[in-house]
Coordinates of C-alpha atoms in Angstrom, one line a residue:
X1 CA 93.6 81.2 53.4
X2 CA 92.8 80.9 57.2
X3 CA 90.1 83.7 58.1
X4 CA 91.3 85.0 61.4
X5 CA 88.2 84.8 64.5
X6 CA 86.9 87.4 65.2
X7 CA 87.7 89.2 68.6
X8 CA 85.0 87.6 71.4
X9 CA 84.2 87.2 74.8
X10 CA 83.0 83.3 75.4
X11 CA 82.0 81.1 78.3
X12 CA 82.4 77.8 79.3
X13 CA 80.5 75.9 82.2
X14 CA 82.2 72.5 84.4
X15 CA 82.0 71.6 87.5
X16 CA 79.9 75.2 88.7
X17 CA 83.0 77.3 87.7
X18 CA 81.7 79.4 84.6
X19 CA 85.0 80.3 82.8
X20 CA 84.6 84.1 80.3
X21 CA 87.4 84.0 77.8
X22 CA 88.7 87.5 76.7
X23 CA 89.4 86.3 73.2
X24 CA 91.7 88.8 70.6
X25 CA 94.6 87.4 70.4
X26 CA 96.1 89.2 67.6
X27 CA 96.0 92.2 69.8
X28 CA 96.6 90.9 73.0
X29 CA 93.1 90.4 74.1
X30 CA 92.4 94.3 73.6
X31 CA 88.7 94.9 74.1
X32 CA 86.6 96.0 71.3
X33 CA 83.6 98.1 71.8
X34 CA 81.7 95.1 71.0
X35 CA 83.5 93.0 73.1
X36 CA 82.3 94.8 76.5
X37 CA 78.7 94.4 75.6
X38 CA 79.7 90.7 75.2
X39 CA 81.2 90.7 78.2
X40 CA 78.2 92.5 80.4
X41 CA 75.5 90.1 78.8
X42 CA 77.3 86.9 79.7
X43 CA 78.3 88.0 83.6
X44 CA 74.4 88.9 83.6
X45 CA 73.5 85.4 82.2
X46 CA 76.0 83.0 83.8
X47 CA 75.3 84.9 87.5
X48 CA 71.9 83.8 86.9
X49 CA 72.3 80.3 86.1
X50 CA 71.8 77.9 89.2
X51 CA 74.6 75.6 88.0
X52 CA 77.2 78.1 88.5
X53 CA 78.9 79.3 92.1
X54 CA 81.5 80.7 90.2
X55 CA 82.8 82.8 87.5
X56 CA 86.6 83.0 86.7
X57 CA 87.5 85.8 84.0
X58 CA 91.0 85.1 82.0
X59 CA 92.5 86.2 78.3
X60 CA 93.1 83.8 75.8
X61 CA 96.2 82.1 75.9
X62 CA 98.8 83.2 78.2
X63 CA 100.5 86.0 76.6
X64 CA 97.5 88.9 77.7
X65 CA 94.8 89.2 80.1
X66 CA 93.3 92.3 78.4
X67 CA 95.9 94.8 76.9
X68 CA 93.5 97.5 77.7
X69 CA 91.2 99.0 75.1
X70 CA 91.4 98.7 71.7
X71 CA 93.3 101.7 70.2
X72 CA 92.9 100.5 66.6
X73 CA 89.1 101.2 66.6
X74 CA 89.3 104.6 68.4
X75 CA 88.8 106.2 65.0
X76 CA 85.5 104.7 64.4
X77 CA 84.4 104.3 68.0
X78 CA 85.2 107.3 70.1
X79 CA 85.8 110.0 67.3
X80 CA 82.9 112.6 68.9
X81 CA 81.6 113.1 72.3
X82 CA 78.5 111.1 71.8
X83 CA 80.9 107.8 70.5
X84 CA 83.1 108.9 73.7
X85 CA 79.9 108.7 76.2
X86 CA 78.3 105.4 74.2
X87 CA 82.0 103.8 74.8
X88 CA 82.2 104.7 78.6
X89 CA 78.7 103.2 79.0
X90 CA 79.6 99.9 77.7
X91 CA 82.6 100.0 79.6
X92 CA 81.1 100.7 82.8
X93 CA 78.1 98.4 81.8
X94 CA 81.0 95.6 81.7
X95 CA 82.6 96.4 84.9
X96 CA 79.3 96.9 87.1
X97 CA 78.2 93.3 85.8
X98 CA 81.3 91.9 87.6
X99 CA 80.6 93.9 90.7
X100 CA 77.4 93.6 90.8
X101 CA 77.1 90.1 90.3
X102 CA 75.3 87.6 92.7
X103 CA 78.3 85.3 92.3
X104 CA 81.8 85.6 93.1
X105 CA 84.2 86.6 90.5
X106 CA 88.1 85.8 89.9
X107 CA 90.2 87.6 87.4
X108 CA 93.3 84.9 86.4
X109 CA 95.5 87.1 85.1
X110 CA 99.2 86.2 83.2
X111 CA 100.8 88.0 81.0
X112 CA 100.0 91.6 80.4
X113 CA 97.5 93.8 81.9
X114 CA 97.2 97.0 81.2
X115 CA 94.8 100.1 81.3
X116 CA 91.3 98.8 81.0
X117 CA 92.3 95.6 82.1
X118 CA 93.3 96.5 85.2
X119 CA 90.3 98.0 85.3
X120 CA 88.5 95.0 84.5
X121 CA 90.8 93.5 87.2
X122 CA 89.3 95.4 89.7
X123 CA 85.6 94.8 89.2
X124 CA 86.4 91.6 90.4
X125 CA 86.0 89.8 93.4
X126 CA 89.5 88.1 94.0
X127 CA 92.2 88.8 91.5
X128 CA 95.1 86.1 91.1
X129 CA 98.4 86.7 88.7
X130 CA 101.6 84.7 87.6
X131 CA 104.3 86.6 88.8
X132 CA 105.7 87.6 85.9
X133 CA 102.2 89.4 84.6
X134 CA 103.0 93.0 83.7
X135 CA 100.9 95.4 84.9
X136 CA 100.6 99.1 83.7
X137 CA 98.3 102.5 83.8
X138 CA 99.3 104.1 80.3
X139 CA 96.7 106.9 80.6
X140 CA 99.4 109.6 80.7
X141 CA 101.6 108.1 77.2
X142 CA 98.1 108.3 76.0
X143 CA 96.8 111.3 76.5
X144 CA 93.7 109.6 77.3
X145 CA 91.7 110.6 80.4
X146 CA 90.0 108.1 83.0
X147 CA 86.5 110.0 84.5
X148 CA 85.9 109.7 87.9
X149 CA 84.1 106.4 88.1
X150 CA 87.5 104.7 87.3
X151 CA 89.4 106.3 89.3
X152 CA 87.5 106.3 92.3
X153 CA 87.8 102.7 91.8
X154 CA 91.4 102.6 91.4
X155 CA 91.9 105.3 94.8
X156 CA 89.2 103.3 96.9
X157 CA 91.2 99.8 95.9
X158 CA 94.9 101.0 96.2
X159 CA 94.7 103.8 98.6
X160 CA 94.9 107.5 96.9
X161 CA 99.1 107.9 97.0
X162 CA 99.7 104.5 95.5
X163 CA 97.2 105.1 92.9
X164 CA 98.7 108.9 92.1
X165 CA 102.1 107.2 91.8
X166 CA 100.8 104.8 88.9
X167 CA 98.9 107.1 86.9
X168 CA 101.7 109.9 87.1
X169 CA 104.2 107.4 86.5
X170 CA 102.7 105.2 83.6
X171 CA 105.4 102.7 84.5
X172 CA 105.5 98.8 84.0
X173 CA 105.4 96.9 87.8
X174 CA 105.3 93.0 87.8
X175 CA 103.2 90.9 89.6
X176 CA 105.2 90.4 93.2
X177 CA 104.6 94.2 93.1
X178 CA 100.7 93.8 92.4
X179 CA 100.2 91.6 95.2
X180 CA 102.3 94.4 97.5
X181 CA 99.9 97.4 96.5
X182 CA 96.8 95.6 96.2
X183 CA 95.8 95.3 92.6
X184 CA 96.1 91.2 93.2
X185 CA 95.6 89.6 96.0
X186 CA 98.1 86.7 95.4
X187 CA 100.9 85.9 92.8
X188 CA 102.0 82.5 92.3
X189 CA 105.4 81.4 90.3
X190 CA 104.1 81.0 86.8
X191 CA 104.8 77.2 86.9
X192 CA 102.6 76.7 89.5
X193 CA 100.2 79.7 88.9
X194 CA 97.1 77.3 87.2
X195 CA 97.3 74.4 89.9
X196 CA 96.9 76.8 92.6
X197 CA 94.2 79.1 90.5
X198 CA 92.2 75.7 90.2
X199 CA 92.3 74.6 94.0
X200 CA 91.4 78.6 94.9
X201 CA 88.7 78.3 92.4
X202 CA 87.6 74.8 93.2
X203 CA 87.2 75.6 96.7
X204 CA 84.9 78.8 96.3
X205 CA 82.9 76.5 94.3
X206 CA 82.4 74.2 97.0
X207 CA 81.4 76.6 99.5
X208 CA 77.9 77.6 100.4
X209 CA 76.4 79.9 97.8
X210 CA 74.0 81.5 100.0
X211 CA 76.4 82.9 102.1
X212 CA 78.6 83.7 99.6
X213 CA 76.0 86.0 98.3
X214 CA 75.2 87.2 101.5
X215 CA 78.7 88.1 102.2
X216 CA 79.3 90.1 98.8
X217 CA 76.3 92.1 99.3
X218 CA 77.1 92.6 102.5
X219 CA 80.8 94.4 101.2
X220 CA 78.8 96.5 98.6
X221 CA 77.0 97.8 101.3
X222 CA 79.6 98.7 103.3
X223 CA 81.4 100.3 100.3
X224 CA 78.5 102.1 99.5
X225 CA 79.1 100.9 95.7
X226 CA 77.0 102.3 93.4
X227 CA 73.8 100.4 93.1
X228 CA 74.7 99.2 96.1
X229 CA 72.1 96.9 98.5
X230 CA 70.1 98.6 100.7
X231 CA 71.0 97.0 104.4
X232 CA 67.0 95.5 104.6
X233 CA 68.4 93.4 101.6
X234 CA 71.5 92.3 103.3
X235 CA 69.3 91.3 106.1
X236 CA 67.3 89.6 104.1
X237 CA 69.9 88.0 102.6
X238 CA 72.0 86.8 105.7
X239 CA 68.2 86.0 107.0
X240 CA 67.9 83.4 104.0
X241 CA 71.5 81.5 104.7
X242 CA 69.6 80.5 108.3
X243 CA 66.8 79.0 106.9
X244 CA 68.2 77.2 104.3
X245 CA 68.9 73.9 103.7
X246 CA 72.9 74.7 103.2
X247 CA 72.2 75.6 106.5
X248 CA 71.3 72.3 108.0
X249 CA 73.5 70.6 106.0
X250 CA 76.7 72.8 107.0
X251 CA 76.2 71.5 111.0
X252 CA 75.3 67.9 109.7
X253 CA 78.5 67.6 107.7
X254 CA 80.1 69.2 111.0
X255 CA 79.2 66.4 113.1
X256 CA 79.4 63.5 110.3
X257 CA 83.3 64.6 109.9
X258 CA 82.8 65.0 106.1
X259 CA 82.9 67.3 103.3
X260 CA 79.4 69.6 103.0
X261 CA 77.3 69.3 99.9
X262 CA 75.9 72.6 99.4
X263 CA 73.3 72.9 97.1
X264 CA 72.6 76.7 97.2
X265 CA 68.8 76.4 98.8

């Protein structure tokens, strides 16, 4: 008898794309409470590792990106207003690592997405979907409740009337429709959706990492994020793309006519 694996959150590294694996597939990549610590420990790790420039964040297989949270352990896991407080920790904890994280970060989503994984969505950097992903806000056939911190994501991201119209609504869209109101930023025709993910991907990885950096802490500034950088840091941080070596390397590959080689100092 075959012992089914047990739900996960794993990484791979090639090439300096650091690939996170939502991994349940027997419940369409639903996250586990155990799964979001998983989840914040490796964006931490992997955004710290030098031979990574970027992270790209996907569900096992191709029938789910995340199918939200896991119901099936809300009995055990958010039962009294302590477990519901520990649980929106870990959550958040998960979704800050994304935001937060020195790197850039691409959710490939196909499938479905739904509640918390459109949440997860949008902690990310750049989002990409197949087409045909379904996406949905099932709060209200719930009877859960998002607090504010997730909401204020999903109003800041979509605008405040597209965001009111999916949580009143709970309704299914597809992703055509995501890329319209700004959950994705691009849908592709699911057979070409992986060939153009990897050239998308490839390319960030080929950029220069310095200014990559600089540039994301310069948006969390300006969206006065939570835990946002302070503008001295962004200085700082624009500062250190001049003085490196990237730097002098970007104008040298200029004038050779060839392809830079960054190497993130």
């Amino acid at each position: 008898m075959t012992t089914a694996t047990p739900p996960s959150v794993h990484g791979t590294v090639a090439d300096g794309i650091a690939t996170l694996t939502i991994d349940n597939p027997r419940r369409l990549n639903a996250m586990t409470l155990g799964m979001w610590d998983q989840l914040h420990r490796l964006v931490r790790d992997y955004g710290e590792r030098e031979d990574v420039r970027v992270l790209v964040l996907r569900g096992a297989g191709e029938r789910a990106f995340v199918s939200g949270a896991d119901i099936s352990e809300f009995g055990e896991q958010r039962d009294s207003p302590e477990q519901v407080a520990r649980y929106g920790a870990a959550v958040h904890a998960a979704q800050a690592s994304l935001s937060q994280c020195a790197k850039p970060v691409v959710a490939a989503i196909r499938g479905i997405c739904i509640g918390g994984g459109i949440g997860l969505a949008l902690a990310c950097d750049l989002r990409y979907a197949s087409a045909s992903t379904r996406f949905r806000m099932p709060a209200a056939r719930l009877g859960l409740g998002y607090d504010l911190r997730s909401t204020r994501r999903m109003v800041e991201m979509l605008g405040a009337p597209r965001a009111v119209e999916l949580f009143f609504t709970a309704r299914m869209f597809d992703g055509t429709e995501a890329e319209r109101c700004g959950v994705v930023h691009r849908s592709f025709a699911d057979e070409i959706f992986e060939d153009e993910l990897a050239g998308i991907v490839a390319g960030i990885a080929g950029n220069a990492p310095l200014t990559l950096r600089a540039a994301k802490l310069a948006v969390r500034h300006i969206l006065a994020e939570p835990d946002a950088p302070d503008a001295a840091s962004v200085e700082a941080a624009v500062q250190a793309c001049f003085d490196s070596e990237d730097y002098r390397e970007g104008q040298q590959a200029f004038q050779d006519k060839r392809p830079p080689r960054f190497r993130g100092r």
